[in-house]
Short mmCIF file of N, CA, C and O in Angstrom, two decimals:
data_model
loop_
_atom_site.label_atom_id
_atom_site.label_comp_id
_atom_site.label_asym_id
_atom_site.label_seq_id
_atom_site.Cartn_x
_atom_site.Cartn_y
_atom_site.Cartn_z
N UNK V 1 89.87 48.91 195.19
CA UNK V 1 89.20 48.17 196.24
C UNK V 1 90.16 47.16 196.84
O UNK V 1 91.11 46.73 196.18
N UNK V 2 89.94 46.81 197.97
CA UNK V 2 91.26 45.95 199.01
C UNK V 2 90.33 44.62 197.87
O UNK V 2 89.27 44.59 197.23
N UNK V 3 91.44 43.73 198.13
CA UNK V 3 91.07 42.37 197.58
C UNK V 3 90.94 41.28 198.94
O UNK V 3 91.45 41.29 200.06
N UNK V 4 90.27 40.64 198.45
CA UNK V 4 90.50 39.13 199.94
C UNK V 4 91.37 38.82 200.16
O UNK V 4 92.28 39.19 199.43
N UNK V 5 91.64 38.11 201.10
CA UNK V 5 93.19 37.42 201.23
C UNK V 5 93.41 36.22 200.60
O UNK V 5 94.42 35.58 200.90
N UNK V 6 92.65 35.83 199.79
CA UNK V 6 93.04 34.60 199.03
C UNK V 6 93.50 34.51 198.23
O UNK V 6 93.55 35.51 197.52
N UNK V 7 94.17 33.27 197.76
CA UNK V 7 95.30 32.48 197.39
C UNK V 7 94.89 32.09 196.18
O UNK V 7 93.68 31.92 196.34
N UNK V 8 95.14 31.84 195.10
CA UNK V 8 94.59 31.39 193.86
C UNK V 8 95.51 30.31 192.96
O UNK V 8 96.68 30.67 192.79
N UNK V 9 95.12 29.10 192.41
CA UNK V 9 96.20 28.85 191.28
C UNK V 9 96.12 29.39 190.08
O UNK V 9 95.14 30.13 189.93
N UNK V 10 96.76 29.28 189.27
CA UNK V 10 96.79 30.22 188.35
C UNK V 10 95.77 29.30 187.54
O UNK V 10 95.12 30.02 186.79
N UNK V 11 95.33 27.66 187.43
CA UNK V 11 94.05 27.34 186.91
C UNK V 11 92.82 28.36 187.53
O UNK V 11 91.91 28.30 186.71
N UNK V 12 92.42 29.33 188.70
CA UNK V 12 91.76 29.61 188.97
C UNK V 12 91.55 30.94 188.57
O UNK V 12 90.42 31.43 188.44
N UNK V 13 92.50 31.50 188.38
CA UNK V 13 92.50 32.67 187.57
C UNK V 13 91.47 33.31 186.75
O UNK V 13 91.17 34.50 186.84
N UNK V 14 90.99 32.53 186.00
CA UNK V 14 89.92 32.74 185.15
C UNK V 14 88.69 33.41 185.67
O UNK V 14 88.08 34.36 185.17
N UNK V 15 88.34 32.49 187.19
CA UNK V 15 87.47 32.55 187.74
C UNK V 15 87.35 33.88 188.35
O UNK V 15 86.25 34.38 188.60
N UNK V 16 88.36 34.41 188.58
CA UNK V 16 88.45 35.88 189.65
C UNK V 16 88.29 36.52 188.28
O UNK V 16 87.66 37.49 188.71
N UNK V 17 88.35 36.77 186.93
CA UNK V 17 88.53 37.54 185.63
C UNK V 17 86.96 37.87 185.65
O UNK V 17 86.53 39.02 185.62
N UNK V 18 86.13 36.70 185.71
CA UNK V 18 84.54 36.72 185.94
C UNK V 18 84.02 37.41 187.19
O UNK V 18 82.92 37.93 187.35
N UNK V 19 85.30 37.29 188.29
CA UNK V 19 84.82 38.19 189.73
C UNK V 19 85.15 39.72 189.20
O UNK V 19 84.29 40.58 189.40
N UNK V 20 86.14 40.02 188.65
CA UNK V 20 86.26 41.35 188.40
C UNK V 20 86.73 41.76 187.24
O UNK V 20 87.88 42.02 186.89
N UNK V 21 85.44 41.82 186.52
CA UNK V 21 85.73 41.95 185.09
C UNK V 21 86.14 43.27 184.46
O UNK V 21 85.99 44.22 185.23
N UNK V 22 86.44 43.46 183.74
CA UNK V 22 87.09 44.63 182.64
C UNK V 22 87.80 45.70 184.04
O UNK V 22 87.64 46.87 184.38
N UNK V 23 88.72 44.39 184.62
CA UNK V 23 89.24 46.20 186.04
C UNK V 23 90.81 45.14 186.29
O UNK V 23 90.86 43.91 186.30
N UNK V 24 92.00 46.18 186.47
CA UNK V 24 93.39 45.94 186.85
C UNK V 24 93.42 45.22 187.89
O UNK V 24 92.80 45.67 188.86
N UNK V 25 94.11 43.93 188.04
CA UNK V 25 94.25 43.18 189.53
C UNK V 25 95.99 43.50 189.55
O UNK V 25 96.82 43.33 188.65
N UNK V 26 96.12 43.89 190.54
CA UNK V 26 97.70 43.51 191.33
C UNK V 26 97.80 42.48 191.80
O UNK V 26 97.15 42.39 192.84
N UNK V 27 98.43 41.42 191.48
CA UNK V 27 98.36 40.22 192.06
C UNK V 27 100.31 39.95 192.92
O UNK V 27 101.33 40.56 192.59
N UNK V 28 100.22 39.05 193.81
CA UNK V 28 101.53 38.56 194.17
C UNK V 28 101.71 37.43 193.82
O UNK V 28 100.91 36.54 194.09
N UNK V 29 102.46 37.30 193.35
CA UNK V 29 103.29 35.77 192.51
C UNK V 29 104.00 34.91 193.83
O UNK V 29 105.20 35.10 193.97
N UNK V 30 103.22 33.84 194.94
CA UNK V 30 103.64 33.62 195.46
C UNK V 30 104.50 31.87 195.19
O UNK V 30 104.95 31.19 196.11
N UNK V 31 104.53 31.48 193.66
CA UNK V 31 104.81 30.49 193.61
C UNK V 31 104.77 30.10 192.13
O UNK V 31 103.66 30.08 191.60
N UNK V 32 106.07 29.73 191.25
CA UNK V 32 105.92 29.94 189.80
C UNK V 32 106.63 28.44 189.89
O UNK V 32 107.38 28.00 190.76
N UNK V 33 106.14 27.81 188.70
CA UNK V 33 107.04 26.43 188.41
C UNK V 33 107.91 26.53 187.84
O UNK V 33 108.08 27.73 187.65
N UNK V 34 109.11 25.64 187.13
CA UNK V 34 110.08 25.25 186.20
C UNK V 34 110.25 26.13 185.21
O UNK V 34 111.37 26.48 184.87
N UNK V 35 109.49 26.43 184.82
CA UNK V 35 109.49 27.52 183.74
C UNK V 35 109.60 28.77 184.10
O UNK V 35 110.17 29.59 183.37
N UNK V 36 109.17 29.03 185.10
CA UNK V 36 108.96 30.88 185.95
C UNK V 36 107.62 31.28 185.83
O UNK V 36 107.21 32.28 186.43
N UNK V 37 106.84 30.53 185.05
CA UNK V 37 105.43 30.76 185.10
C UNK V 37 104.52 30.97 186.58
O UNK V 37 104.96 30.19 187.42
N UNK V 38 103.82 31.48 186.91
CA UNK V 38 103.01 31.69 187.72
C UNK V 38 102.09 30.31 187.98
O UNK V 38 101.46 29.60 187.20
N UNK V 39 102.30 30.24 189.44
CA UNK V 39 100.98 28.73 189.94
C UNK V 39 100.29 29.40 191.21
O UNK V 39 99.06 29.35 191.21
N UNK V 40 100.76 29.86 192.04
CA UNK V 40 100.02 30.70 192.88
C UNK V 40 100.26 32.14 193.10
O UNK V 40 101.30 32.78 193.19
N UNK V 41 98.75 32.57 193.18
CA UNK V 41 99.13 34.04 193.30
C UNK V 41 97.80 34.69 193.90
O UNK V 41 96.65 34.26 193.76
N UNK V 42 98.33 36.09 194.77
CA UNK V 42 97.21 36.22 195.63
C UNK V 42 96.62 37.43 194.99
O UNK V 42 97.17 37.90 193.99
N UNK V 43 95.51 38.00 195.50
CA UNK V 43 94.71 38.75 195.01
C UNK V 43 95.22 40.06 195.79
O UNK V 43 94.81 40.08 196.95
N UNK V 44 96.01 41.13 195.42
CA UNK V 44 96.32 42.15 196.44
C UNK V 44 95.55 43.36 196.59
O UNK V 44 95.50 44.14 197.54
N UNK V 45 94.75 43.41 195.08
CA UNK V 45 93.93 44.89 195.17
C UNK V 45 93.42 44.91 193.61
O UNK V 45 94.31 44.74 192.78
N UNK V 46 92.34 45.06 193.21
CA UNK V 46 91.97 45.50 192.19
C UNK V 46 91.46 47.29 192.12
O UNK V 46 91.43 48.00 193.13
N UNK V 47 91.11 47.76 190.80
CA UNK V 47 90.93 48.73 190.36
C UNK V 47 90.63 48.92 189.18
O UNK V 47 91.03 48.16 188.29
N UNK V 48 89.82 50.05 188.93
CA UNK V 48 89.52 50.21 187.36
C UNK V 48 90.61 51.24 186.65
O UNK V 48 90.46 51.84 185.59
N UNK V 49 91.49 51.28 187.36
CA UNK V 49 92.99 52.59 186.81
C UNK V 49 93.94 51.70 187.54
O UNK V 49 93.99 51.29 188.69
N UNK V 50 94.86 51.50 186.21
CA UNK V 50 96.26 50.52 186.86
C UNK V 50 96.73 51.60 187.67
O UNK V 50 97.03 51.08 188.74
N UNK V 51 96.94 52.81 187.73
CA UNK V 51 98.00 54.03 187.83
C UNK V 51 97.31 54.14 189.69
O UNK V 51 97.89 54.71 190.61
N UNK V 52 96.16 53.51 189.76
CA UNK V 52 95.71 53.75 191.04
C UNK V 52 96.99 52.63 191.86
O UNK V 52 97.81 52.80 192.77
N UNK V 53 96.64 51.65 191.11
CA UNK V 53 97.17 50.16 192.06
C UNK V 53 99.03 50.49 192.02
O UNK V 53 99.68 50.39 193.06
N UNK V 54 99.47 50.75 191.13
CA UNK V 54 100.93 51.35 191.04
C UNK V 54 100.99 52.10 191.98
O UNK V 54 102.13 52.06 192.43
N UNK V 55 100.11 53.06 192.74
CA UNK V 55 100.13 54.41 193.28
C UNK V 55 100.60 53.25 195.15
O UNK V 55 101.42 53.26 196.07
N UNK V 56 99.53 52.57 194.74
CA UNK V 56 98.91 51.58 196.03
C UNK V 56 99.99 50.64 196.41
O UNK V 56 99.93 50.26 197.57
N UNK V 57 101.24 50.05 195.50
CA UNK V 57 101.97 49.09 195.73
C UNK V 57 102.90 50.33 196.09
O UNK V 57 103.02 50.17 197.31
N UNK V 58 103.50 51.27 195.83
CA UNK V 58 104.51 52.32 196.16
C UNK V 58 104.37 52.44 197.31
O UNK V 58 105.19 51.93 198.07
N UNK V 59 103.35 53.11 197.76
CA UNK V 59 102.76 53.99 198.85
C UNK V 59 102.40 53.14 200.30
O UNK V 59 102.57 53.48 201.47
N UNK V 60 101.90 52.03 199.78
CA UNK V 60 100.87 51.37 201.05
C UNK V 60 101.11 50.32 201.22
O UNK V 60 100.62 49.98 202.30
N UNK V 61 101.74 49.35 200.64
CA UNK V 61 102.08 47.69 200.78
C UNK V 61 103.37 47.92 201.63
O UNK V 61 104.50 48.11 201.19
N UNK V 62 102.94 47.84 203.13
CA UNK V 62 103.95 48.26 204.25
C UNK V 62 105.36 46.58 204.00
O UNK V 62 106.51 46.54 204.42
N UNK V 63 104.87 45.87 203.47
CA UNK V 63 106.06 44.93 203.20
C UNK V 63 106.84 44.65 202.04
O UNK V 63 107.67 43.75 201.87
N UNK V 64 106.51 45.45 201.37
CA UNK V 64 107.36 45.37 200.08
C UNK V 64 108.88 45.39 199.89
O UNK V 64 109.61 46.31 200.26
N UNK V 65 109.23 44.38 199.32
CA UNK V 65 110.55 44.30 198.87
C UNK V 65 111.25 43.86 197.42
O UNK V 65 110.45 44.03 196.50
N UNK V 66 112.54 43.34 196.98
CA UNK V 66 112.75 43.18 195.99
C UNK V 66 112.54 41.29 195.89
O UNK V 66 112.58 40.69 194.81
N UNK V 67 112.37 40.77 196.90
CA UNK V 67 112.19 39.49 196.94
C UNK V 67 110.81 39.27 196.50
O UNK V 67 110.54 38.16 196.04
N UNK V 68 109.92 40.15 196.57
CA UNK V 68 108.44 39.59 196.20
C UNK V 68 108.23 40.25 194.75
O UNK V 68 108.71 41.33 194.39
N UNK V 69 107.49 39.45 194.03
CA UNK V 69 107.17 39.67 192.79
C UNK V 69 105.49 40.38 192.84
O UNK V 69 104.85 40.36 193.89
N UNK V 70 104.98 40.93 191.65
CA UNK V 70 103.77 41.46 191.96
C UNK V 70 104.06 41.79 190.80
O UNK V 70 105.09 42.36 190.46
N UNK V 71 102.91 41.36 189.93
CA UNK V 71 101.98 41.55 188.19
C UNK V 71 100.87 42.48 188.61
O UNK V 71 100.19 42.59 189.63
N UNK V 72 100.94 43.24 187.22
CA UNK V 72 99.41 43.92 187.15
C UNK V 72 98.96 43.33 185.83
O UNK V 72 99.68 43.31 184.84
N UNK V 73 97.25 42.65 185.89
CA UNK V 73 96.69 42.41 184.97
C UNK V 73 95.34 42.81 184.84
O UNK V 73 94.71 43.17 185.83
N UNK V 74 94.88 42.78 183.81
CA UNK V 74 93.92 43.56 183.57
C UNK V 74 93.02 42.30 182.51
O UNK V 74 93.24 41.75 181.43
N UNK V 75 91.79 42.26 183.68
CA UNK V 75 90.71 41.23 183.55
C UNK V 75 90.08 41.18 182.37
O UNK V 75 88.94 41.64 182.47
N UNK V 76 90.35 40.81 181.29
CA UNK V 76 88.97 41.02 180.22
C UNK V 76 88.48 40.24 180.04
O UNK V 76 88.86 39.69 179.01
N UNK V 77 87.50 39.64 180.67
CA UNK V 77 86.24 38.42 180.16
C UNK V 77 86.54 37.78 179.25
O UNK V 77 86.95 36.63 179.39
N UNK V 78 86.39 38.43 177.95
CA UNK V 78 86.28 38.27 176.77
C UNK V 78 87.89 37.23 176.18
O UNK V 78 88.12 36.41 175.29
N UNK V 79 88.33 37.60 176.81
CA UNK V 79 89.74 36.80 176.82
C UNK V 79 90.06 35.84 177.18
O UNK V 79 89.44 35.38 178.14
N UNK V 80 91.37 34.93 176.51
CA UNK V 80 91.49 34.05 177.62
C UNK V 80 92.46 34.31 178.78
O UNK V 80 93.10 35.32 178.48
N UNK V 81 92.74 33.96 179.69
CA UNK V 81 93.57 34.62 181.23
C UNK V 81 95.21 32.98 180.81
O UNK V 81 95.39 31.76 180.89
N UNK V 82 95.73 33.98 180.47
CA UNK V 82 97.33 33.75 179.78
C UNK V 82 98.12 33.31 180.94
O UNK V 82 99.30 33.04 180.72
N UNK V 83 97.70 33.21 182.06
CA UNK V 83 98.67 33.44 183.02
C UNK V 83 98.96 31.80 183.48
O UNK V 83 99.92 31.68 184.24
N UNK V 84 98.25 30.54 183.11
CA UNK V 84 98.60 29.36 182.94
C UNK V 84 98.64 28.69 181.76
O UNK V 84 99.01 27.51 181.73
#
C-alpha cells in the first residue's frame, strides 16, 4: 500500500507500529544524529511481504540513488520499535 507523505521522528515511530501492525514498512532515513541513528524518517510504503516493498524500491521509486538511505522494518506491536 502507498504510504502518506509524512515525516516521522523516530520518537514517533511507535505510533505508525500501532498504524500498521504485524506488516513491513520501507521507510527513508531522512535525518540520523551523532551516532548514525535514525531521527527522521518518512513512511515510503508498507506491506505484508518485505519481497513486495524490495520489488517496489527497485522497480518504482523513480528517485533513487546511493545518497538516500531506506530501512525495511517490520512492525510488531508486541515489541518495542528499536529504532530510537
Amino acid at each position: 500500500m502507498d504510504a502518506d507523505s509524512n515525516e516521522y521522528s523516530a520518537a514517533e515511530m511507535a505510533q505508525l507500529y500501532q498504524k500498521h501492525p504485524n506488516e513491513w514498512l520501507l521507510l527513508e532515513v531522512l535525518a540520523t544524529n551523532k551516532s548514525g541513528r535514525a531521527e527522521r524518517l518518512r513512511l515510503v510504503k508498507y506491506a505484508k511481504n518485505k519481497n513486495d516493498l524490495y520489488d517496489y524500491l527497485m522497480d518504482e521509486v523513480q528517485d533513487w540513488d546511493w545518497s538516500k538511505n531506506f530501512i525495511f522494518v517490520y512492525s510488531d506491536p508486541d515489541k518495542e520499535c528499536d529504532l530510537f
